[in-house]
Amino acid sequence: MNEQEHDIPEIVIIRLPLYVRTLNELKLLNQTTVSSQHLGNLLQTTPAQIRKDFSHFGKFGKQGRGYNIDYLLDELRKILNLNQKWNTCVIGIGNLGQAVINYQGFKNEGYLIKAAFDISLPSRLDNKDIVIKTISDMKNTIKELNIKIGIVTVPAPDAQGVIDRLVESGIKAILNYTPMKPVLPKNIACINIDPVLSLQSMSYYLDK
Amino acid sequence: MNEQEHDIPEIVIIRLPLYVRTLNELKLLNQTTVSSQHLGNLLQTTPAQIRKDFSHFGKFGKQGRGYNIDYLLDELRKILNLNQKWNTCVIGIGNLGQAVINYQGFKNEGYLIKAAFDISLPSRLDNKDIVIKTISDMKNTIKELNIKIGIVTVPAPDAQGVIDRLVESGIKAILNYTPMKPVLPKNIACINIDPVLSLQSMSYYLDK
DNA sequence: ACGTGTGAATTATTTCACAGCT
DNA sequence: AGCTGTGAAATAATTCACACGT
């Protein structure tokens, strides 16, 4: 199988950003080349899995030599559509929403928070780069600013309503910080971040 | 296979808290009974998967009648060790750490933040229920307060060092908000929350 | 000699389908 | 009739192992 002929397993897609991150770190250390063995050591995974993952997309390595880091990074970034900025918005400007807005990690990786919405406008939230609007202005603003990704930080009971409006507004991906799994058309990507569920599953292993 | 004779797949453990959450919601709606079919509809999964998941732990249902919600909930909560409070601590009191400390969702589910640590003590952080200490006091405080879970919200370069100290201090589970995968002894549970990785993997599906 | 890319083998997970209880 | 619990079957994911290029 060569080049993406058919559906790549989602679990492979989820691992690609890990490879990108580690390759960036190697680059910072002035490495130019890496083997699947070495990358596997750094990522606590097997060389076979890394080679198999890459094989879904093409042949990026050289036998006997491993992978050229710059080349592999660029290929992976192209696959993941990381060679461009993505406009995002935050819905819900409470504690969590403000923490998300202030977090620099999104911007550093090319995810620009262009707008933030809430039911009513907060009095103080000084950020020149971000448009603050009410949820009733969502659809227009999202289209005008070419926003493709929504970050949902409203209270759980409001989430499905907000997400329905995001979908109507043309959003294509959702990062959902709400403790619920939204109902969505299947062409919309969504990842749920749910720290309580994480603690609860880890609790299984406690006192064992 | 009856009762947990051998290792339950982690993927099953990860789904159990979802069942607990949905059963709680049904209980709030005064339902007393539920079938795997109905639960599957609510959770957007298949009845077969739910029954198979439960079958790792015992027989909780009645043929022809489905599951008694109170009974099933209690069994699942016992399996997950949710019928007790767990003491936790936060390491790193920046934006994110403070958002975590202020979030009520942990407390509501029995995860009590008893202490917070940073390199130096912040001047203002008024919270009567939480002990604020420097990282040098970590080991003693964690042992004194019987803390079993650490929530890591320090900058990435500091994370491995902090996590090593948590392990030394006797912590058994880690919720890691840092964009790195820590090296850990395999008897320590760890879940990484990494919103940037999530956005990057969703970006694959954008512009498709 | 090193290390990729990949079919084949293995292992894990999901789904099927039905006997049997209520 | 309705619905669980579970072997068996089907599907998916990982790992093996090696031919072949550098």
Tab-separated table of C-alpha atoms (C1' of nucleotides) in Angstrom:
chain	number	residue	atom	x	y	z
A	1	MET	CA	0.000	0.000	0.000
A	2	ASN	CA	1.536	3.275	-1.090
A	3	GLU	CA	0.343	6.848	-0.566
A	4	GLN	CA	-3.017	7.248	1.146
A	5	GLU	CA	-5.242	5.088	-1.009
A	6	HIS	CA	-7.803	4.496	1.688
A	7	ASP	CA	-8.874	5.357	5.193
A	8	ILE	CA	-5.952	5.555	7.575
A	9	PRO	CA	-6.801	4.222	11.048
A	10	GLU	CA	-7.551	7.059	13.453
A	11	ILE	CA	-5.121	5.625	15.975
A	12	VAL	CA	-2.319	6.181	13.479
A	13	ILE	CA	-3.379	9.789	12.945
A	14	ILE	CA	-3.367	10.357	16.686
A	15	ARG	CA	0.270	9.234	16.898
A	16	LEU	CA	1.576	11.436	14.101
A	17	PRO	CA	1.705	14.643	16.185
A	18	LEU	CA	3.848	12.813	18.744
A	19	TYR	CA	6.355	12.037	16.027
A	20	VAL	CA	6.303	15.669	14.917
A	21	ARG	CA	6.977	16.890	18.437
A	22	THR	CA	9.883	14.531	19.031
A	23	LEU	CA	11.414	15.260	15.642
A	24	ASN	CA	11.301	18.959	16.495
A	25	GLU	CA	13.143	18.250	19.707
A	26	LEU	CA	15.819	16.273	17.855
A	27	LYS	CA	16.170	19.106	15.380
A	28	LEU	CA	16.756	21.530	18.253
A	29	LEU	CA	19.590	19.219	19.330
A	30	ASN	CA	21.090	19.602	15.842
A	31	GLN	CA	20.393	16.025	14.859
A	32	THR	CA	19.895	15.598	11.108
A	33	THR	CA	18.999	11.940	10.970
A	34	VAL	CA	17.116	9.411	13.096
A	35	SER	CA	16.285	5.705	12.973
A	36	SER	CA	12.945	4.184	13.920
A	37	GLN	CA	14.839	2.480	16.754
A	38	HIS	CA	16.016	5.773	18.231
A	39	LEU	CA	12.663	7.480	17.745
A	40	GLY	CA	11.017	4.515	19.406
A	41	ASN	CA	13.288	4.809	22.435
A	42	LEU	CA	12.425	8.475	22.814
A	43	LEU	CA	8.685	7.855	22.440
A	44	GLN	CA	8.526	4.660	24.473
A	45	THR	CA	7.186	2.677	21.556
A	46	THR	CA	8.475	0.082	19.085
A	47	PRO	CA	10.422	0.769	15.902
A	48	ALA	CA	8.044	-1.531	14.035
A	49	GLN	CA	5.042	0.581	14.950
A	50	ILE	CA	6.722	3.754	13.787
A	51	ARG	CA	7.718	2.246	10.444
A	52	LYS	CA	4.257	0.765	9.967
A	53	ASP	CA	2.611	4.089	10.793
A	54	PHE	CA	4.741	5.932	8.242
A	55	SER	CA	4.122	3.235	5.635
A	56	HIS	CA	0.491	4.332	5.369
A	57	PHE	CA	1.656	7.561	3.770
A	58	GLY	CA	4.780	6.762	1.774
A	59	LYS	CA	8.447	5.902	2.024
A	60	PHE	CA	10.272	8.549	3.964
A	61	GLY	CA	13.417	6.707	5.005
A	62	LYS	CA	16.568	5.307	3.457
A	63	GLN	CA	17.591	1.724	4.094
A	64	GLY	CA	20.697	1.530	6.212
A	65	ARG	CA	20.517	5.260	7.053
A	66	GLY	CA	17.187	5.973	8.735
A	67	TYR	CA	15.188	9.151	8.243
A	68	ASN	CA	16.304	12.646	7.374
A	69	ILE	CA	14.688	14.714	10.110
A	70	ASP	CA	13.947	17.834	8.070
A	71	TYR	CA	12.415	15.826	5.271
A	72	LEU	CA	10.358	13.565	7.536
A	73	LEU	CA	9.140	16.538	9.576
A	74	ASP	CA	8.003	18.363	6.491
A	75	GLU	CA	6.181	15.302	5.145
A	76	LEU	CA	4.415	14.705	8.460
A	77	ARG	CA	3.490	18.368	8.754
A	78	LYS	CA	2.026	18.305	5.270
A	79	ILE	CA	0.011	15.172	6.069
A	80	LEU	CA	-1.378	16.794	9.228
A	81	ASN	CA	-1.979	20.178	7.541
A	82	LEU	CA	0.330	21.871	10.021
A	83	ASN	CA	2.059	24.087	7.463
A	84	GLN	CA	-0.575	26.758	7.851
A	85	LYS	CA	-2.221	28.813	10.581
A	86	TRP	CA	-5.649	27.722	11.764
A	87	ASN	CA	-8.160	30.192	13.149
A	88	THR	CA	-10.008	29.076	16.241
A	89	CYS	CA	-12.529	30.459	18.682
A	90	VAL	CA	-13.352	29.826	22.319
A	91	ILE	CA	-16.942	29.529	23.493
A	92	GLY	CA	-17.393	30.151	27.210
A	93	ILE	CA	-15.270	32.822	28.922
A	94	GLY	CA	-15.294	31.511	32.501
A	95	ASN	CA	-12.246	30.351	34.444
A	96	LEU	CA	-11.425	27.596	32.012
A	97	GLY	CA	-12.094	29.677	28.904
A	98	GLN	CA	-9.790	32.409	30.162
A	99	ALA	CA	-7.080	29.875	30.957
A	100	VAL	CA	-7.369	28.563	27.411
A	101	ILE	CA	-7.224	32.088	25.985
A	102	ASN	CA	-4.119	32.900	28.016
A	103	TYR	CA	-2.329	29.647	27.184
A	104	GLN	CA	0.431	30.339	24.676
A	105	GLY	CA	0.813	26.734	23.523
A	106	PHE	CA	-1.922	27.008	20.900
A	107	LYS	CA	-0.484	30.106	19.244
A	108	ASN	CA	3.013	28.608	19.241
A	109	GLU	CA	1.770	25.732	17.137
A	110	GLY	CA	-0.221	27.856	14.726
A	111	TYR	CA	-3.662	27.708	16.306
A	112	LEU	CA	-4.773	31.328	16.592
A	113	ILE	CA	-7.646	32.200	18.889
A	114	LYS	CA	-9.403	34.904	16.892
A	115	ALA	CA	-12.675	35.215	18.797
A	116	ALA	CA	-14.286	34.342	22.102
A	117	PHE	CA	-18.003	34.104	22.815
A	118	ASP	CA	-20.206	34.040	25.876
A	119	ILE	CA	-23.863	34.624	26.676
A	120	SER	CA	-23.110	38.101	27.954
A	121	LEU	CA	-19.958	40.136	27.479
A	122	PRO	CA	-17.532	40.203	30.403
A	123	SER	CA	-16.535	43.696	31.536
A	124	ARG	CA	-12.800	43.158	31.623
A	125	LEU	CA	-10.873	40.919	29.292
A	126	ASP	CA	-8.194	42.965	27.618
A	127	ASN	CA	-6.857	41.214	24.581
A	128	LYS	CA	-6.264	43.226	21.443
A	129	ASP	CA	-5.968	40.195	19.180
A	130	ILE	CA	-9.269	38.575	20.103
A	131	VAL	CA	-12.757	39.655	19.171
A	132	ILE	CA	-15.176	39.228	22.089
A	133	LYS	CA	-18.831	38.716	21.121
A	134	THR	CA	-22.045	37.255	22.413
A	135	ILE	CA	-23.097	33.793	21.312
A	136	SER	CA	-25.809	35.320	19.153
A	137	ASP	CA	-23.031	36.784	16.980
A	138	MET	CA	-21.284	33.424	16.594
A	139	LYS	CA	-22.353	32.434	13.116
A	140	ASN	CA	-21.465	35.735	11.450
A	141	THR	CA	-18.163	36.132	13.250
A	142	ILE	CA	-17.018	32.592	12.554
A	143	LYS	CA	-17.682	32.994	8.862
A	144	GLU	CA	-16.126	36.458	8.641
A	145	LEU	CA	-12.950	35.431	10.432
A	146	ASN	CA	-12.659	32.092	8.592
A	147	ILE	CA	-12.646	30.118	11.829
A	148	LYS	CA	-12.504	26.348	11.371
A	149	ILE	CA	-11.965	25.086	14.925
A	150	GLY	CA	-14.104	25.648	18.033
A	151	ILE	CA	-12.882	25.221	21.602
A	152	VAL	CA	-15.833	24.646	23.907
A	153	THR	CA	-15.489	25.701	27.546
A	154	VAL	CA	-19.124	26.342	28.527
A	155	PRO	CA	-20.913	24.489	31.344
A	156	ALA	CA	-21.944	20.964	30.357
A	157	PRO	CA	-25.697	21.620	30.034
A	158	ASP	CA	-25.045	24.359	27.459
A	159	ALA	CA	-22.572	22.355	25.413
A	160	GLN	CA	-24.793	20.505	22.946
A	161	GLY	CA	-26.614	23.721	22.020
A	162	VAL	CA	-23.366	25.593	21.503
A	163	ILE	CA	-21.905	22.761	19.474
A	164	ASP	CA	-24.961	22.579	17.232
A	165	ARG	CA	-24.488	26.278	16.495
A	166	LEU	CA	-20.785	25.776	15.813
A	167	VAL	CA	-21.626	23.110	13.260
A	168	GLU	CA	-24.215	25.381	11.636
A	169	SER	CA	-21.571	28.088	11.515
A	170	GLY	CA	-19.308	25.891	9.415
A	171	ILE	CA	-16.803	24.760	12.038
A	172	LYS	CA	-15.005	21.502	11.092
A	173	ALA	CA	-13.263	20.499	14.329
A	174	ILE	CA	-14.146	20.787	18.000
A	175	LEU	CA	-11.999	20.584	21.093
A	176	ASN	CA	-14.536	19.868	23.799
A	177	TYR	CA	-13.582	20.602	27.415
A	178	THR	CA	-17.086	19.788	28.593
A	179	PRO	CA	-17.866	16.552	30.472
A	180	MET	CA	-20.227	15.198	27.812
A	181	LYS	CA	-19.929	13.537	24.429
A	182	PRO	CA	-21.736	15.650	21.873
A	183	VAL	CA	-23.897	14.250	19.088
A	184	LEU	CA	-22.278	15.324	15.831
A	185	PRO	CA	-22.431	14.768	12.079
A	186	LYS	CA	-19.637	12.349	11.278
A	187	ASN	CA	-17.716	14.739	9.058
A	188	ILE	CA	-16.940	16.914	12.085
A	189	ALA	CA	-13.829	15.995	14.083
A	190	CYS	CA	-14.135	16.173	17.854
A	191	ILE	CA	-11.861	15.357	20.762
A	192	ASN	CA	-13.097	15.473	24.329
A	193	ILE	CA	-10.826	16.568	27.151
A	194	ASP	CA	-12.253	15.222	30.353
A	195	PRO	CA	-9.897	15.187	33.323
A	196	VAL	CA	-12.462	13.723	35.730
A	197	LEU	CA	-12.950	10.671	33.505
A	198	SER	CA	-9.179	10.308	33.453
A	199	LEU	CA	-8.938	10.389	37.239
A	200	GLN	CA	-11.777	7.914	37.527
A	201	SER	CA	-10.185	5.397	35.206
A	202	MET	CA	-6.826	5.738	36.966
A	203	SER	CA	-8.563	5.149	40.303
A	204	TYR	CA	-9.111	1.562	39.174
A	205	TYR	CA	-5.392	0.960	39.564
A	206	LEU	CA	-5.134	2.592	42.996
A	207	ASP	CA	-5.129	0.399	46.089
A	208	LYS	CA	-4.241	-2.579	43.952
B	1	MET	CA	-14.567	-15.808	32.622
B	2	ASN	CA	-16.070	-14.723	35.894
B	3	GLU	CA	-14.864	-12.086	38.365
B	4	GLN	CA	-11.525	-10.472	37.577
B	5	GLU	CA	-9.285	-13.501	37.185
B	6	HIS	CA	-6.744	-11.733	35.037
B	7	ASP	CA	-5.735	-8.412	33.570
B	8	ILE	CA	-8.664	-6.436	32.262
B	9	PRO	CA	-7.827	-4.539	29.057
B	10	GLU	CA	-7.097	-0.883	29.774
B	11	ILE	CA	-9.514	0.173	27.072
B	12	VAL	CA	-12.320	-1.430	29.059
B	13	ILE	CA	-11.262	0.419	32.221
B	14	ILE	CA	-11.282	3.689	30.320
B	15	ARG	CA	-14.915	3.152	29.317
B	16	LEU	CA	-16.225	2.336	32.789
B	17	PRO	CA	-16.370	5.959	34.006
B	18	LEU	CA	-18.503	6.820	30.985
B	19	TYR	CA	-21.016	4.217	32.080
B	20	VAL	CA	-20.957	5.595	35.610
B	21	ARG	CA	-21.637	9.109	34.379
B	22	THR	CA	-24.553	8.099	32.169
B	23	LEU	CA	-26.071	5.902	34.849
B	24	ASN	CA	-25.952	8.876	37.221
B	25	GLU	CA	-27.812	10.935	34.653
B	26	LEU	CA	-30.473	8.258	34.269
B	27	LYS	CA	-30.817	8.099	38.025
B	28	LEU	CA	-31.410	11.839	38.134
B	29	LEU	CA	-34.252	11.247	35.673
B	30	ASN	CA	-35.751	8.751	38.142
B	31	GLN	CA	-35.051	5.752	35.951
B	32	THR	CA	-34.526	2.558	37.937
B	33	THR	CA	-33.636	0.168	35.157
B	34	VAL	CA	-31.765	0.270	31.866
B	35	SER	CA	-30.926	-2.136	29.031
B	36	SER	CA	-27.585	-2.331	27.246
B	37	GLN	CA	-29.482	-1.200	24.147
B	38	HIS	CA	-30.679	1.995	25.817
B	39	LEU	CA	-27.317	2.697	27.441
B	40	GLY	CA	-25.666	2.145	24.074
B	41	ASN	CA	-27.948	4.700	22.436
B	42	LEU	CA	-27.090	7.270	25.067
B	43	LEU	CA	-23.367	6.619	24.811
B	44	GLN	CA	-23.207	6.236	21.045
B	45	THR	CA	-21.847	2.719	21.305
B	46	THR	CA	-23.141	-0.832	20.812
B	47	PRO	CA	-25.064	-2.924	23.328
B	48	ALA	CA	-22.674	-5.814	22.695
B	49	GLN	CA	-19.689	-3.765	23.763
B	50	ILE	CA	-21.361	-2.705	26.973
B	51	ARG	CA	-22.338	-6.255	27.896
B	52	LYS	CA	-18.879	-7.548	27.028
B	53	ASP	CA	-17.241	-4.833	29.111
B	54	PHE	CA	-19.368	-5.693	32.137
B	55	SER	CA	-18.733	-9.410	31.655
B	56	HIS	CA	-15.111	-8.918	32.676
B	57	PHE	CA	-16.272	-8.172	36.199
B	58	GLY	CA	-19.368	-10.253	36.832
B	59	LYS	CA	-23.043	-10.597	35.992
B	60	PHE	CA	-24.863	-7.416	36.857
B	61	GLY	CA	-28.027	-7.734	34.781
B	62	LYS	CA	-31.171	-9.810	34.654
B	63	GLN	CA	-32.190	-11.534	31.468
B	64	GLY	CA	-35.314	-10.036	30.008
B	65	ARG	CA	-35.151	-7.061	32.389
B	66	GLY	CA	-31.820	-5.298	31.882
B	67	TYR	CA	-29.822	-3.700	34.664
B	68	ASN	CA	-30.928	-2.190	37.959
B	69	ILE	CA	-29.324	1.227	37.861
B	70	ASP	CA	-28.587	1.565	41.571
B	71	TYR	CA	-27.026	-1.880	41.745
B	72	LEU	CA	-24.992	-1.499	38.555
B	73	LEU	CA	-23.793	1.943	39.609
B	74	ASP	CA	-22.632	0.661	42.943
B	75	GLU	CA	-20.810	-2.289	41.393
B	76	LEU	CA	-19.057	-0.066	38.862
B	77	ARG	CA	-18.137	2.450	41.545
B	78	LYS	CA	-16.660	-0.327	43.657
B	79	ILE	CA	-14.655	-1.635	40.704
B	80	LEU	CA	-13.278	1.844	40.020
B	81	ASN	CA	-12.664	2.633	43.707
B	82	LEU	CA	-14.992	5.620	43.499
B	83	ASN	CA	-16.721	4.969	46.824
B	84	GLN	CA	-14.121	6.947	48.684
B	85	LYS	CA	-12.502	10.364	48.593
B	86	TRP	CA	-9.059	10.623	47.016
B	87	ASN	CA	-6.572	13.262	48.100
B	88	THR	CA	-4.737	15.014	45.289
B	89	CYS	CA	-2.216	17.794	44.875
B	90	VAL	CA	-1.399	20.258	42.127
B	91	ILE	CA	2.182	21.015	41.158
B	92	GLY	CA	2.612	24.317	39.357
B	93	ILE	CA	0.457	27.285	40.375
B	94	GLY	CA	0.491	29.304	37.149
B	95	ASN	CA	-2.568	30.089	35.030
B	96	LEU	CA	-3.368	26.469	34.379
B	97	GLY	CA	-2.690	25.321	37.938
B	98	GLN	CA	-5.019	27.984	39.305
B	99	ALA	CA	-7.715	27.039	36.817
B	100	VAL	CA	-7.399	23.436	37.982
B	101	ILE	CA	-7.570	24.497	41.632
B	102	ASN	CA	-10.684	26.585	41.014
B	103	TYR	CA	-12.447	23.909	38.955
B	104	GLN	CA	-15.197	22.340	41.046
B	105	GLY	CA	-15.561	19.211	38.926
B	106	PHE	CA	-12.820	17.336	40.767
B	107	LYS	CA	-14.265	17.937	44.215
B	108	ASN	CA	-17.758	16.999	43.041
B	109	GLU	CA	-16.483	13.567	42.081
B	110	GLY	CA	-14.514	13.001	45.271
B	111	TYR	CA	-11.062	14.175	44.168
B	112	LEU	CA	-9.967	16.646	46.835
B	113	ILE	CA	-7.114	19.005	46.101
B	114	LYS	CA	-5.361	19.134	49.468
B	115	ALA	CA	-2.095	20.829	48.552
B	116	ALA	CA	-0.495	22.893	45.812
B	117	PHE	CA	3.221	23.322	45.177
B	118	ASP	CA	5.384	25.703	43.229
B	119	ILE	CA	9.042	26.710	43.195
B	120	SER	CA	8.266	29.885	45.128
B	121	LEU	CA	5.108	30.743	47.027
B	122	PRO	CA	2.657	33.034	45.228
B	123	SER	CA	1.630	36.128	47.237
B	124	ARG	CA	-2.102	35.839	46.775
B	125	LEU	CA	-3.992	32.588	46.468
B	126	ASP	CA	-6.699	32.532	49.080
B	127	ASN	CA	-7.996	29.059	49.605
B	128	LYS	CA	-8.574	27.850	53.136
B	129	ASP	CA	-8.832	24.182	52.167
B	130	ILE	CA	-5.536	23.920	50.339
B	131	VAL	CA	-2.033	23.896	51.777
B	132	ILE	CA	0.376	25.926	49.637
B	133	LYS	CA	4.015	24.882	49.842
B	134	THR	CA	7.248	24.999	47.909
B	135	ILE	CA	8.312	22.011	45.860
B	136	SER	CA	11.040	21.271	48.414
B	137	ASP	CA	8.262	20.448	50.903
B	138	MET	CA	6.533	18.048	48.511
B	139	LYS	CA	7.623	14.716	49.884
B	140	ASN	CA	6.713	15.448	53.513
B	141	THR	CA	3.405	17.091	52.708
B	142	ILE	CA	2.285	14.335	50.359
B	143	LYS	CA	2.967	11.701	52.971
B	144	GLU	CA	1.389	13.673	55.817
B	145	LEU	CA	-1.787	14.420	53.892
B	146	ASN	CA	-2.054	10.907	52.416
B	147	ILE	CA	-2.072	12.218	48.866
B	148	LYS	CA	-2.198	9.521	46.192
B	149	ILE	CA	-2.742	11.522	42.997
B	150	GLY	CA	-0.626	14.296	41.516
B	151	ILE	CA	-1.852	16.829	38.965
B	152	VAL	CA	1.081	18.301	37.079
B	153	THR	CA	0.718	21.802	35.643
B	154	VAL	CA	4.343	22.986	35.550
B	155	PRO	CA	6.147	24.066	32.356
B	156	ALA	CA	7.200	21.106	30.192
B	157	PRO	CA	10.943	21.287	30.915
B	158	ASP	CA	10.278	20.960	34.659
B	159	ALA	CA	7.826	18.094	34.375
B	160	GLN	CA	10.085	15.032	34.442
B	161	GLY	CA	11.877	16.297	37.548
B	162	VAL	CA	8.618	17.043	39.333
B	163	ILE	CA	7.178	13.687	38.365
B	164	ASP	CA	10.262	11.834	39.613
B	165	ARG	CA	9.768	13.538	42.976
B	166	LEU	CA	6.078	12.682	43.001
B	167	VAL	CA	6.936	9.035	42.484
B	168	GLU	CA	9.523	9.176	45.282
B	169	SER	CA	6.862	10.744	47.483
B	170	GLY	CA	4.600	7.738	47.048
B	171	ILE	CA	2.095	9.077	44.527
B	172	LYS	CA	0.310	6.315	42.560
B	173	ALA	CA	-1.443	8.196	39.765
B	174	ILE	CA	-0.568	11.266	37.716
B	175	LEU	CA	-2.712	13.559	35.634
B	176	ASN	CA	-0.190	15.249	33.405
B	177	TYR	CA	-1.158	18.531	31.724
B	178	THR	CA	2.351	18.973	30.380
B	179	PRO	CA	3.145	18.454	26.682
B	180	MET	CA	5.516	15.538	27.272
B	181	LYS	CA	5.228	11.857	28.064
B	182	PRO	CA	7.038	11.161	31.317
B	183	VAL	CA	9.214	8.127	31.933
B	184	LEU	CA	7.607	6.212	34.799
B	185	PRO	CA	7.773	2.916	36.677
B	186	LYS	CA	4.991	0.782	35.259
B	187	ASN	CA	3.078	0.519	38.523
B	188	ILE	CA	2.274	4.249	38.353
B	189	ALA	CA	-0.847	5.222	36.384
B	190	CYS	CA	-0.554	8.291	34.188
B	191	ILE	CA	-2.833	10.052	31.741
B	192	ASN	CA	-1.612	12.925	29.626
B	193	ILE	CA	-3.894	15.814	28.728
B	194	ASP	CA	-2.460	17.504	25.711
B	195	PRO	CA	-4.816	19.820	23.842
B	196	VAL	CA	-2.252	20.807	21.216
B	197	LEU	CA	-1.740	17.174	20.188
B	198	SER	CA	-5.514	16.892	19.928
B	199	LEU	CA	-5.753	19.905	17.637
B	200	GLN	CA	-2.897	18.612	15.527
B	201	SER	CA	-4.476	15.235	14.989
B	202	MET	CA	-7.842	16.809	14.148
B	203	SER	CA	-6.101	19.056	11.633
B	204	TYR	CA	-5.533	15.958	9.509
B	205	TYR	CA	-9.245	15.871	8.780
B	206	LEU	CA	-9.525	19.580	7.938
B	207	ASP	CA	-9.502	20.665	4.304
B	208	LYS	CA	-10.407	17.146	3.279
C	1	DA	C1'	26.484	-3.800	8.759
C	2	DC	C1'	22.598	-0.973	9.227
C	3	DG	C1'	17.923	-0.117	8.998
C	4	DT	C1'	13.736	0.514	5.996
C	5	DG	C1'	9.378	-1.249	4.153
C	6	DT	C1'	6.261	-4.855	4.215
C	7	DG	C1'	3.887	-9.336	3.857
C	8	DA	C1'	2.790	-12.810	7.326
C	9	DA	C1'	1.864	-14.124	12.031
C	10	DT	C1'	0.233	-12.861	16.278
C	11	DT	C1'	-2.461	-10.596	19.536
C	12	DA	C1'	-6.230	-7.522	20.793
C	13	DT	C1'	-10.792	-5.796	20.259
C	14	DT	C1'	-15.273	-5.689	18.450
C	15	DT	C1'	-19.269	-7.730	16.738
C	16	DC	C1'	-22.323	-11.611	15.944
C	17	DA	C1'	-25.711	-14.679	17.199
C	18	DC	C1'	-27.996	-17.495	20.233
C	19	DA	C1'	-28.992	-20.476	24.498
C	20	DG	C1'	-31.302	-19.654	28.404
C	21	DC	C1'	-33.519	-16.977	32.105
C	22	DT	C1'	-37.432	-13.676	33.485
D	1	DA	C1'	-41.268	-11.170	24.091
D	2	DG	C1'	-37.322	-9.041	25.969
D	3	DC	C1'	-32.618	-8.961	27.155
D	4	DT	C1'	-28.368	-10.854	29.352
D	5	DG	C1'	-23.977	-13.319	29.129
D	6	DT	C1'	-20.850	-15.507	26.272
D	7	DG	C1'	-18.474	-18.623	23.039
D	8	DA	C1'	-17.358	-18.113	18.173
D	9	DA	C1'	-16.390	-15.260	14.171
D	10	DA	C1'	-14.854	-11.190	12.241
D	11	DT	C1'	-12.030	-7.123	12.258
D	12	DA	C1'	-8.329	-4.320	13.772
D	13	DA	C1'	-3.805	-3.376	15.563
D	14	DT	C1'	0.665	-4.760	16.736
D	15	DT	C1'	4.727	-7.311	16.228
D	16	DC	C1'	7.746	-10.412	13.725
D	17	DA	C1'	11.181	-11.324	10.549
D	18	DC	C1'	13.488	-10.757	6.480
D	19	DA	C1'	14.491	-9.278	1.466
D	20	DC	C1'	16.699	-5.661	-0.222
D	21	DG	C1'	18.823	-1.087	-0.861
D	22	DT	C1'	22.641	2.042	0.970
